[in-house]
mmCIF file of C-alpha atoms and ligand atoms in Angstrom:
data_model
loop_
_atom_site.group_PDB
_atom_site.id
_atom_site.type_symbol
_atom_site.label_atom_id
_atom_site.label_comp_id
_atom_site.label_asym_id
_atom_site.label_seq_id
_atom_site.Cartn_x
_atom_site.Cartn_y
_atom_site.Cartn_z
ATOM 1 C CA MET A 23 24.825 6.366 135.393
ATOM 2 C CA ALA A 24 22.271 3.514 135.477
ATOM 3 C CA ALA A 25 20.744 2.667 132.087
ATOM 4 C CA GLN A 26 17.186 3.886 131.542
ATOM 5 C CA LEU A 27 14.487 1.239 131.934
ATOM 6 C CA ARG A 28 12.680 0.519 128.647
ATOM 7 C CA PHE A 29 9.075 -0.733 128.686
ATOM 8 C CA GLU A 30 7.660 -2.482 125.585
ATOM 9 C CA THR A 31 4.217 -3.948 124.864
ATOM 10 C CA PRO A 32 4.584 -6.160 121.763
ATOM 11 C CA SER A 33 1.551 -7.759 120.130
ATOM 12 C CA SER A 34 3.229 -10.999 119.013
ATOM 13 C CA ALA A 35 5.376 -13.599 120.747
ATOM 14 C CA GLN A 36 8.020 -13.355 118.004
ATOM 15 C CA GLU A 37 8.284 -9.595 118.524
ATOM 16 C CA ALA A 38 8.648 -10.217 122.281
ATOM 17 C CA ALA A 39 11.428 -12.762 121.680
ATOM 18 C CA VAL A 40 13.349 -10.392 119.392
ATOM 19 C CA LEU A 41 13.059 -7.615 121.994
ATOM 20 C CA LEU A 42 14.266 -9.919 124.782
ATOM 21 C CA ALA A 43 17.186 -11.152 122.680
ATOM 22 C CA SER A 44 18.233 -7.544 122.014
ATOM 23 C CA ALA A 45 18.559 -6.923 125.776
ATOM 24 C CA HIS A 46 21.476 -9.403 126.175
ATOM 25 C CA GLY A 47 20.167 -10.958 129.396
ATOM 26 C CA ARG A 48 18.913 -7.672 130.917
ATOM 27 C CA GLY A 49 15.334 -8.075 129.618
ATOM 28 C CA LYS A 50 12.446 -9.454 131.684
ATOM 29 C CA VAL A 51 8.967 -10.615 130.748
ATOM 30 C CA LEU A 52 6.182 -8.974 132.740
ATOM 31 C CA ALA A 53 3.077 -11.126 133.214
ATOM 32 C CA GLY A 54 1.196 -10.441 136.474
ATOM 33 C CA GLY A 55 4.282 -8.857 138.051
ATOM 34 C CA THR A 56 3.619 -10.451 141.465
ATOM 35 C CA ASP A 57 7.169 -11.831 141.575
ATOM 36 C CA LEU A 58 8.883 -9.438 139.160
ATOM 37 C CA LEU A 59 7.870 -6.177 140.829
ATOM 38 C CA VAL A 60 8.771 -7.484 144.292
ATOM 39 C CA GLN A 61 12.220 -8.494 142.994
ATOM 40 C CA MET A 62 12.751 -5.127 141.260
ATOM 41 C CA ARG A 63 11.635 -3.062 144.246
ATOM 42 C CA SER A 64 13.891 -4.997 146.602
ATOM 43 C CA GLY A 65 16.831 -4.384 144.235
ATOM 44 C CA ARG A 66 17.371 -8.107 143.680
ATOM 45 C CA ILE A 67 17.176 -7.588 139.921
ATOM 46 C CA THR A 68 17.775 -4.487 137.818
ATOM 47 C CA PRO A 69 16.479 -5.166 134.305
ATOM 48 C CA GLU A 70 17.023 -2.671 131.480
ATOM 49 C CA LEU A 71 14.012 -3.837 129.472
ATOM 50 C CA ILE A 72 10.549 -4.923 130.587
ATOM 51 C CA VAL A 73 8.421 -6.738 127.995
ATOM 52 C CA ASP A 74 4.768 -6.697 129.015
ATOM 53 C CA VAL A 75 3.250 -9.675 127.181
ATOM 54 C CA LYS A 76 -0.408 -9.108 128.013
ATOM 55 C CA ASN A 77 -1.195 -7.630 124.568
ATOM 56 C CA ILE A 78 -0.283 -10.966 122.954
ATOM 57 C CA THR A 79 -3.631 -12.710 122.437
ATOM 58 C CA GLU A 80 -2.309 -16.297 122.559
ATOM 59 C CA MET A 81 -0.624 -15.543 125.901
ATOM 60 C CA VAL A 82 -3.826 -14.443 127.619
ATOM 61 C CA SER A 83 -6.387 -16.940 126.312
ATOM 62 C CA VAL A 84 -7.632 -20.405 127.294
ATOM 63 C CA ALA A 85 -8.702 -22.596 124.364
ATOM 64 C CA ARG A 86 -9.726 -26.167 123.551
ATOM 65 C CA GLU A 87 -7.362 -27.692 121.024
ATOM 66 C CA SER A 88 -7.210 -31.146 119.468
ATOM 67 C CA GLY A 89 -6.183 -33.476 122.315
ATOM 68 C CA GLY A 90 -6.192 -31.003 125.173
ATOM 69 C CA TRP A 91 -6.295 -27.478 126.563
ATOM 70 C CA ARG A 92 -3.992 -24.633 125.619
ATOM 71 C CA VAL A 93 -3.554 -22.020 128.321
ATOM 72 C CA GLY A 94 -1.754 -18.745 127.582
ATOM 73 C CA ALA A 95 1.270 -18.403 129.863
ATOM 74 C CA SER A 96 0.016 -15.071 131.233
ATOM 75 C CA VAL A 97 -3.579 -16.080 131.970
ATOM 76 C CA PRO A 98 -4.241 -15.064 135.598
ATOM 77 C CA CYS A 99 -4.735 -17.971 138.008
ATOM 78 C CA MET A 100 -8.157 -16.610 138.971
ATOM 79 C CA GLN A 101 -9.348 -16.751 135.344
ATOM 80 C CA LEU A 102 -8.081 -20.316 135.024
ATOM 81 C CA ALA A 103 -9.707 -21.477 138.259
ATOM 82 C CA ARG A 104 -13.008 -19.936 137.155
ATOM 83 C CA HIS A 105 -12.972 -21.694 133.767
ATOM 84 C CA PRO A 106 -15.488 -24.486 134.529
ATOM 85 C CA ALA A 107 -14.433 -26.912 131.765
ATOM 86 C CA PHE A 108 -10.701 -26.485 132.421
ATOM 87 C CA ALA A 109 -11.241 -26.817 136.169
ATOM 88 C CA GLN A 110 -13.147 -30.059 135.641
ATOM 89 C CA ALA A 111 -10.492 -31.469 133.312
ATOM 90 C CA MET A 112 -7.416 -30.404 135.361
ATOM 91 C CA PRO A 113 -8.512 -30.182 139.009
ATOM 92 C CA GLY A 114 -4.971 -30.660 140.327
ATOM 93 C CA VAL A 115 -3.679 -27.672 138.356
ATOM 94 C CA VAL A 116 -6.519 -25.564 139.723
ATOM 95 C CA ASP A 117 -5.729 -26.801 143.273
ATOM 96 C CA GLY A 118 -2.164 -25.525 142.743
ATOM 97 C CA ALA A 119 -3.213 -22.209 141.177
ATOM 98 C CA ASN A 120 -5.710 -21.634 143.995
ATOM 99 C CA TRP A 121 -2.935 -21.820 146.595
ATOM 100 C CA ILE A 122 -1.038 -18.883 145.098
ATOM 101 C CA GLY A 123 -1.223 -15.796 147.349
ATOM 102 C CA SER A 124 -4.615 -14.199 147.938
ATOM 103 C CA ILE A 125 -7.569 -13.335 145.684
ATOM 104 C CA GLN A 126 -5.804 -10.064 144.775
ATOM 105 C CA VAL A 127 -2.537 -11.853 143.941
ATOM 106 C CA ARG A 128 -4.309 -14.570 141.915
ATOM 107 C CA SER A 129 -6.154 -11.926 139.901
ATOM 108 C CA ARG A 130 -2.766 -10.983 138.410
ATOM 109 C CA ALA A 131 -0.469 -13.975 138.967
ATOM 110 C CA SER A 132 -0.150 -16.437 136.079
ATOM 111 C CA VAL A 133 0.887 -20.095 135.962
ATOM 112 C CA GLY A 134 3.485 -19.117 133.317
ATOM 113 C CA GLY A 135 4.990 -16.618 135.778
ATOM 114 C CA ASN A 136 4.874 -19.218 138.547
ATOM 115 C CA LEU A 137 6.772 -21.642 136.277
ATOM 116 C CA CYS A 138 9.332 -19.133 134.938
ATOM 117 C CA ASN A 139 10.076 -17.631 138.346
ATOM 118 C CA ALA A 140 11.413 -21.123 139.130
ATOM 119 C CA SER A 141 10.834 -21.142 142.873
ATOM 120 C CA PRO A 142 11.243 -24.720 144.182
ATOM 121 C CA ALA A 143 8.056 -24.053 146.193
ATOM 122 C CA ALA A 144 5.940 -22.817 143.241
ATOM 123 C CA ASP A 145 2.479 -24.266 143.840
ATOM 124 C CA SER A 146 1.236 -24.790 140.289
ATOM 125 C CA VAL A 147 4.388 -26.535 139.061
ATOM 126 C CA PRO A 148 4.176 -30.058 140.627
ATOM 127 C CA ALA A 149 0.516 -30.170 139.568
ATOM 128 C CA MET A 150 1.350 -29.215 135.955
ATOM 129 C CA MET A 151 4.178 -31.746 135.869
ATOM 130 C CA ALA A 152 1.869 -34.494 137.158
ATOM 131 C CA VAL A 153 -0.538 -34.061 134.213
ATOM 132 C CA LYS A 154 2.361 -34.040 131.722
ATOM 133 C CA ALA A 155 1.907 -30.413 130.664
ATOM 134 C CA VAL A 156 4.107 -29.102 127.841
ATOM 135 C CA ALA A 157 5.282 -25.496 127.474
ATOM 136 C CA SER A 158 5.372 -23.834 124.056
ATOM 137 C CA VAL A 159 8.479 -21.656 123.974
ATOM 138 C CA GLU A 160 9.168 -18.846 121.492
ATOM 139 C CA GLY A 161 12.716 -17.707 120.784
ATOM 140 C CA PRO A 162 14.342 -15.410 118.256
ATOM 141 C CA ASN A 163 14.710 -18.428 115.916
ATOM 142 C CA GLY A 164 11.226 -19.900 116.308
ATOM 143 C CA ARG A 165 9.183 -22.118 118.557
ATOM 144 C CA ARG A 166 9.929 -25.309 120.481
ATOM 145 C CA GLU A 167 8.068 -27.540 122.935
ATOM 146 C CA VAL A 168 9.492 -28.257 126.395
ATOM 147 C CA ALA A 169 7.943 -30.570 128.999
ATOM 148 C CA VAL A 170 7.026 -28.471 132.044
ATOM 149 C CA GLN A 171 9.056 -30.882 134.191
ATOM 150 C CA ASP A 172 12.190 -29.840 132.271
ATOM 151 C CA MET A 173 11.676 -26.094 132.729
ATOM 152 C CA PRO A 174 12.853 -25.398 136.299
ATOM 153 C CA VAL A 175 16.498 -26.311 136.823
ATOM 154 C CA ALA A 176 17.501 -24.550 140.066
ATOM 155 C CA PRO A 177 16.097 -21.858 142.366
ATOM 156 C CA GLY A 178 15.318 -18.889 140.087
ATOM 157 C CA LYS A 179 16.707 -20.673 136.990
ATOM 158 C CA THR A 180 14.861 -22.254 134.071
ATOM 159 C CA SER A 181 16.026 -24.092 130.963
ATOM 160 C CA LEU A 182 14.926 -21.115 128.805
ATOM 161 C CA GLU A 183 17.673 -19.801 126.522
ATOM 162 C CA PRO A 184 18.373 -16.046 126.272
ATOM 163 C CA GLY A 185 15.570 -14.358 124.327
ATOM 164 C CA GLU A 186 13.080 -17.175 124.933
ATOM 165 C CA LEU A 187 9.691 -16.862 126.596
ATOM 166 C CA VAL A 188 6.891 -19.302 127.377
ATOM 167 C CA VAL A 189 3.915 -18.518 125.149
ATOM 168 C CA SER A 190 1.437 -21.126 126.361
ATOM 169 C CA ILE A 191 1.121 -24.391 128.222
ATOM 170 C CA PHE A 192 -0.595 -27.426 126.682
ATOM 171 C CA PHE A 193 -2.487 -29.766 128.996
ATOM 172 C CA PRO A 194 -3.151 -33.103 127.266
ATOM 173 C CA ASP A 195 -6.573 -34.693 127.830
ATOM 174 C CA GLN A 196 -6.403 -37.327 130.540
ATOM 175 C CA PRO A 197 -7.782 -40.814 129.784
ATOM 176 C CA ALA A 198 -11.139 -41.932 131.223
ATOM 177 C CA ARG A 199 -11.118 -42.551 135.009
ATOM 178 C CA SER A 200 -8.157 -40.191 135.480
ATOM 179 C CA ALA A 201 -7.819 -37.353 137.932
ATOM 180 C CA SER A 202 -5.234 -35.154 139.591
ATOM 181 C CA ALA A 203 -4.802 -33.268 142.851
ATOM 182 C CA TYR A 204 -2.312 -30.961 144.532
ATOM 183 C CA VAL A 205 -1.955 -30.644 148.303
ATOM 184 C CA ARG A 206 0.513 -28.479 150.194
ATOM 185 C CA PHE A 207 1.535 -28.072 153.791
ATOM 186 C CA THR A 208 1.992 -24.587 155.142
ATOM 187 C CA PRO A 209 1.492 -23.249 158.671
ATOM 188 C CA ARG A 210 -0.949 -20.577 157.448
ATOM 189 C CA THR A 211 -3.976 -21.148 155.238
ATOM 190 C CA GLU A 212 -3.101 -18.294 152.852
ATOM 191 C CA MET A 213 -0.301 -15.882 151.920
ATOM 192 C CA ASP A 214 2.507 -18.243 152.804
ATOM 193 C CA ILE A 215 4.651 -20.460 150.632
ATOM 194 C CA ALA A 216 4.679 -24.244 150.642
ATOM 195 C CA VAL A 217 6.759 -26.046 153.258
ATOM 196 C CA VAL A 218 6.137 -29.086 151.068
ATOM 197 C CA GLY A 219 3.721 -29.717 148.190
ATOM 198 C CA ALA A 220 2.686 -32.745 146.137
ATOM 199 C CA GLY A 221 0.922 -33.114 142.790
ATOM 200 C CA VAL A 222 -0.478 -36.527 141.849
ATOM 201 C CA ALA A 223 -2.204 -37.688 138.667
ATOM 202 C CA LEU A 224 -3.523 -41.213 138.233
ATOM 203 C CA THR A 225 -5.622 -43.373 135.921
ATOM 204 C CA LEU A 226 -7.766 -46.349 136.930
ATOM 205 C CA ASP A 227 -9.105 -49.210 134.815
ATOM 206 C CA GLU A 228 -12.733 -50.394 134.963
ATOM 207 C CA LYS A 229 -11.959 -52.519 138.030
ATOM 208 C CA GLY A 230 -10.331 -49.653 139.902
ATOM 209 C CA VAL A 231 -6.755 -50.846 139.325
ATOM 210 C CA CYS A 232 -4.263 -48.027 138.811
ATOM 211 C CA THR A 233 -2.791 -48.246 135.300
ATOM 212 C CA ASP A 234 -0.778 -45.016 135.244
ATOM 213 C CA ALA A 235 0.398 -42.496 137.816
ATOM 214 C CA LYS A 236 2.744 -39.575 138.220
ATOM 215 C CA VAL A 237 3.845 -38.156 141.563
ATOM 216 C CA CYS A 238 5.658 -34.791 141.736
ATOM 217 C CA LEU A 239 6.929 -32.942 144.786
ATOM 218 C CA GLY A 240 7.589 -29.266 145.506
ATOM 219 C CA ALA A 241 9.741 -27.480 148.103
ATOM 220 C CA VAL A 242 11.847 -30.540 148.939
ATOM 221 C CA ALA A 243 14.665 -30.072 146.413
ATOM 222 C CA GLU A 244 16.319 -27.320 144.375
ATOM 223 C CA ARG A 245 13.435 -27.669 141.889
ATOM 224 C CA ALA A 246 10.111 -29.521 141.702
ATOM 225 C CA ILE A 247 10.856 -33.230 141.192
ATOM 226 C CA VAL A 248 9.176 -36.309 139.684
ATOM 227 C CA VAL A 249 9.264 -39.454 141.855
ATOM 228 C CA PRO A 250 8.910 -42.534 139.610
ATOM 229 C CA GLU A 251 9.234 -44.911 142.615
ATOM 230 C CA ALA A 252 6.150 -43.343 144.199
ATOM 231 C CA ALA A 253 4.174 -43.852 140.979
ATOM 232 C CA LYS A 254 5.393 -47.470 140.763
ATOM 233 C CA ALA A 255 3.978 -48.076 144.244
ATOM 234 C CA LEU A 256 0.493 -47.286 142.881
ATOM 235 C CA ILE A 257 0.506 -48.926 139.447
ATOM 236 C CA GLY A 258 -1.083 -52.393 139.402
ATOM 237 C CA THR A 259 -2.816 -51.844 142.763
ATOM 238 C CA THR A 260 -6.256 -50.624 143.781
ATOM 239 C CA VAL A 261 -4.471 -47.879 145.739
ATOM 240 C CA GLY A 262 -5.144 -49.372 149.163
ATOM 241 C CA ASP A 263 -3.285 -48.765 152.413
ATOM 242 C CA ASP A 264 -0.154 -50.737 151.453
ATOM 243 C CA ALA A 265 0.252 -48.867 148.175
ATOM 244 C CA LEU A 266 -0.302 -45.523 149.914
ATOM 245 C CA SER A 267 2.300 -46.349 152.567
ATOM 246 C CA ALA A 268 4.775 -47.355 149.861
ATOM 247 C CA LEU A 269 4.060 -44.113 147.989
ATOM 248 C CA ALA A 270 4.654 -42.072 151.167
ATOM 249 C CA ALA A 271 7.935 -43.895 151.834
ATOM 250 C CA ALA A 272 9.100 -43.329 148.245
ATOM 251 C CA ALA A 273 8.226 -39.615 148.422
ATOM 252 C CA SER A 274 10.148 -39.182 151.681
ATOM 253 C CA ALA A 275 13.115 -41.119 150.276
ATOM 254 C CA ALA A 276 13.265 -38.887 147.177
ATOM 255 C CA ALA A 277 13.172 -35.630 149.166
ATOM 256 C CA ARG A 278 16.425 -33.713 149.579
ATOM 257 C CA PRO A 279 15.168 -30.567 151.348
ATOM 258 C CA ILE A 280 16.955 -27.718 153.049
ATOM 259 C CA ASP A 281 16.562 -26.484 156.620
ATOM 260 C CA ASP A 282 15.007 -23.028 156.788
ATOM 261 C CA LYS A 283 12.667 -20.964 158.931
ATOM 262 C CA ARG A 284 9.654 -22.824 157.525
ATOM 263 C CA GLY A 285 10.848 -26.316 158.406
ATOM 264 C CA THR A 286 13.795 -28.562 159.090
ATOM 265 C CA LYS A 287 15.106 -31.215 156.700
ATOM 266 C CA ALA A 288 13.781 -33.967 158.974
ATOM 267 C CA PHE A 289 10.324 -32.360 159.214
ATOM 268 C CA ARG A 290 10.034 -31.779 155.468
ATOM 269 C CA THR A 291 11.237 -35.295 154.667
ATOM 270 C CA ARG A 292 8.591 -36.841 156.895
ATOM 271 C CA VAL A 293 5.730 -34.482 156.013
ATOM 272 C CA VAL A 294 6.195 -34.755 152.252
ATOM 273 C CA GLY A 295 5.272 -38.458 152.491
ATOM 274 C CA VAL A 296 2.073 -37.574 154.350
ATOM 275 C CA ILE A 297 1.195 -34.812 151.872
ATOM 276 C CA ALA A 298 1.892 -37.024 148.831
ATOM 277 C CA LYS A 299 -0.411 -39.647 150.321
ATOM 278 C CA ARG A 300 -3.154 -37.046 150.882
ATOM 279 C CA ALA A 301 -2.809 -35.767 147.324
ATOM 280 C CA CYS A 302 -3.101 -39.335 146.073
ATOM 281 C CA ILE A 303 -6.246 -40.001 148.147
ATOM 282 C CA LYS A 304 -7.784 -36.791 146.763
ATOM 283 C CA ALA A 305 -6.925 -37.711 143.170
ATOM 284 C CA LEU A 306 -8.260 -41.241 143.711
ATOM 285 C CA ALA A 307 -11.616 -39.974 144.983
ATOM 286 C CA ARG A 308 -11.869 -37.670 141.983
ATOM 287 C CA ALA A 309 -10.975 -40.461 139.552
ATOM 288 C CA LYS A 310 -13.643 -42.706 141.040
ATOM 289 C CA GLY A 311 -16.229 -39.935 140.746
ATOM 290 C CA ALA A 312 -15.120 -38.717 137.329
ATOM 291 C CA GLN A 313 -17.320 -39.659 134.381
ATOM 292 C CA SER A 314 -15.948 -37.528 131.595
ATOM 293 C CA HIS A 315 -13.369 -34.810 131.128
ATOM 294 C CA GLU A 316 -14.956 -33.028 128.196
HETATM 295 C C1 LIG N 5 1.810 -11.781 148.530
HETATM 296 C C2 LIG N 5 2.277 -12.869 147.622
HETATM 297 C C3 LIG N 5 1.952 -14.181 147.924
HETATM 298 C C4 LIG N 5 2.396 -15.226 147.087
HETATM 299 N N1 LIG N 5 2.039 -16.509 147.390
HETATM 300 C C5 LIG N 5 2.455 -17.522 146.598
HETATM 301 C C6 LIG N 5 2.094 -18.872 146.892
HETATM 302 O O1 LIG N 5 1.392 -19.151 147.858
HETATM 303 N N2 LIG N 5 2.532 -19.843 146.055
HETATM 304 C C7 LIG N 5 3.302 -19.571 144.955
HETATM 305 O O2 LIG N 5 3.657 -20.497 144.225
HETATM 306 N N3 LIG N 5 3.660 -18.298 144.658
HETATM 307 C C8 LIG N 5 3.255 -17.281 145.445
HETATM 308 N N4 LIG N 5 3.624 -15.973 145.154
HETATM 309 C C9 LIG N 5 4.507 -15.721 144.013
HETATM 310 C C10 LIG N 5 3.806 -15.276 142.714
HETATM 311 O O3 LIG N 5 2.550 -14.706 142.944
HETATM 312 C C11 LIG N 5 3.658 -16.469 141.749
HETATM 313 O O4 LIG N 5 4.903 -17.063 141.483
HETATM 314 C C12 LIG N 5 2.971 -16.051 140.433
HETATM 315 O O5 LIG N 5 2.419 -17.185 139.811
HETATM 316 C C13 LIG N 5 3.898 -15.323 139.457
HETATM 317 O O6 LIG N 5 3.148 -15.018 138.296
HETATM 318 P P1 LIG N 5 3.188 -13.572 137.626
HETATM 319 O O7 LIG N 5 2.307 -13.657 136.439
HETATM 320 O O8 LIG N 5 2.877 -12.504 138.612
HETATM 321 O O9 LIG N 5 4.717 -13.504 137.196
HETATM 322 P P2 LIG N 5 5.712 -12.228 137.011
HETATM 323 O O10 LIG N 5 6.002 -11.617 138.346
HETATM 324 O O11 LIG N 5 5.161 -11.341 135.950
HETATM 325 O O12 LIG N 5 6.971 -13.014 136.481
HETATM 326 C C14 LIG N 5 7.711 -13.884 137.304
HETATM 327 C C15 LIG N 5 9.037 -14.239 136.629
HETATM 328 O O13 LIG N 5 8.813 -15.061 135.497
HETATM 329 C C16 LIG N 5 9.208 -14.385 134.302
HETATM 330 N N5 LIG N 5 8.131 -14.646 133.342
HETATM 331 C C17 LIG N 5 6.814 -14.431 133.510
HETATM 332 N N6 LIG N 5 6.127 -14.904 132.465
HETATM 333 C C18 LIG N 5 7.031 -15.424 131.611
HETATM 334 C C19 LIG N 5 6.935 -16.043 130.348
HETATM 335 N N7 LIG N 5 5.752 -16.229 129.756
HETATM 336 N N8 LIG N 5 8.064 -16.450 129.736
HETATM 337 C C20 LIG N 5 9.280 -16.260 130.330
HETATM 338 N N9 LIG N 5 9.423 -15.683 131.528
HETATM 339 C C21 LIG N 5 8.322 -15.257 132.165
HETATM 340 C C22 LIG N 5 9.339 -12.922 134.677
HETATM 341 O O14 LIG N 5 10.268 -12.235 133.851
HETATM 342 C C23 LIG N 5 9.792 -13.024 136.114
HETATM 343 O O15 LIG N 5 11.170 -13.323 136.153
HETATM 344 C C24 LIG N 5 3.189 -14.922 145.943
HETATM 345 C C25 LIG N 5 3.502 -13.585 145.652
HETATM 346 C C26 LIG N 5 3.057 -12.573 146.482
HETATM 347 C C27 LIG N 5 3.403 -11.152 146.129
#
């Protein structure tokens, strides 16, 4: 006989971690449920314990903290996108969050769930990686910090240990004249997943020379990837046509996509260069227009 499904609603992250650890790998966090419920109903997963984390205040709040923004892992994407100060500070993350599903889906779906579901095509992940976001992870033995770029390891797999959950994500303030953007390619404008996606963050000096950059790609590898060669193509330049072409070439060279019904390897490899370039142009325009991020 199948074990009965337990449903718990803890009020602290530590309590949630202890509950998850007690389930010996058969426990699942429930945030918005837009991935979890689909997976359960299709029979892909059969958890014995569901831990609904939405009663944990720090997991559902957005707050200013010294040096950046702290976003609860289960804050719905819609709430994040409608937070004017966060949206101004982290426009690329909001671009990514705004691509997820429809208005109804985004009203429930969280960036923490998007990250922990570990789809290589997750839209908020390259954007969070580009701005050097850091996840705060609670486990049965306490808390640790993990760079968002180190969280996804393979399709459906994260670097979380048994019993661990992501409590919040810290977004460090970007220096003056910085901005970020996320662009994806998909045949439909909504309710489809990325064929390729690119998140770019960059910083300019007073003369418009790029002093720092990070370029991250989605849906072209087994996990979202950072492309240091693409960033190198921008740094030290005023991000003109030559730098943008070099960035596109580096993005295409780093891609190792699969063939599937959404696109062939050859198509994805070519298009990811174009999309990375577009994300960079969008970030550049924002950086030139940006006065302050507070
Ligand atoms: C119709 C539809 C369209 C969609 N379109 C897109 C799209 O365009 N782009 C896209 O990227 N995604 C899309 N998705 C997928 C989904 O909406 C997103 O991945 C969403 O961000 C998941 O967030 P959630 O809060 O609903 O996560 P849940 O479903 O609650 O959780 C997802 C997974 O992460 C785990 N988890 C959740 N939170 C934590 C945590 N804090 N710590 C540890 N583990 C955790 C859960 O146990 C589960 O395994 C779509 C889904 C649907 C149903």
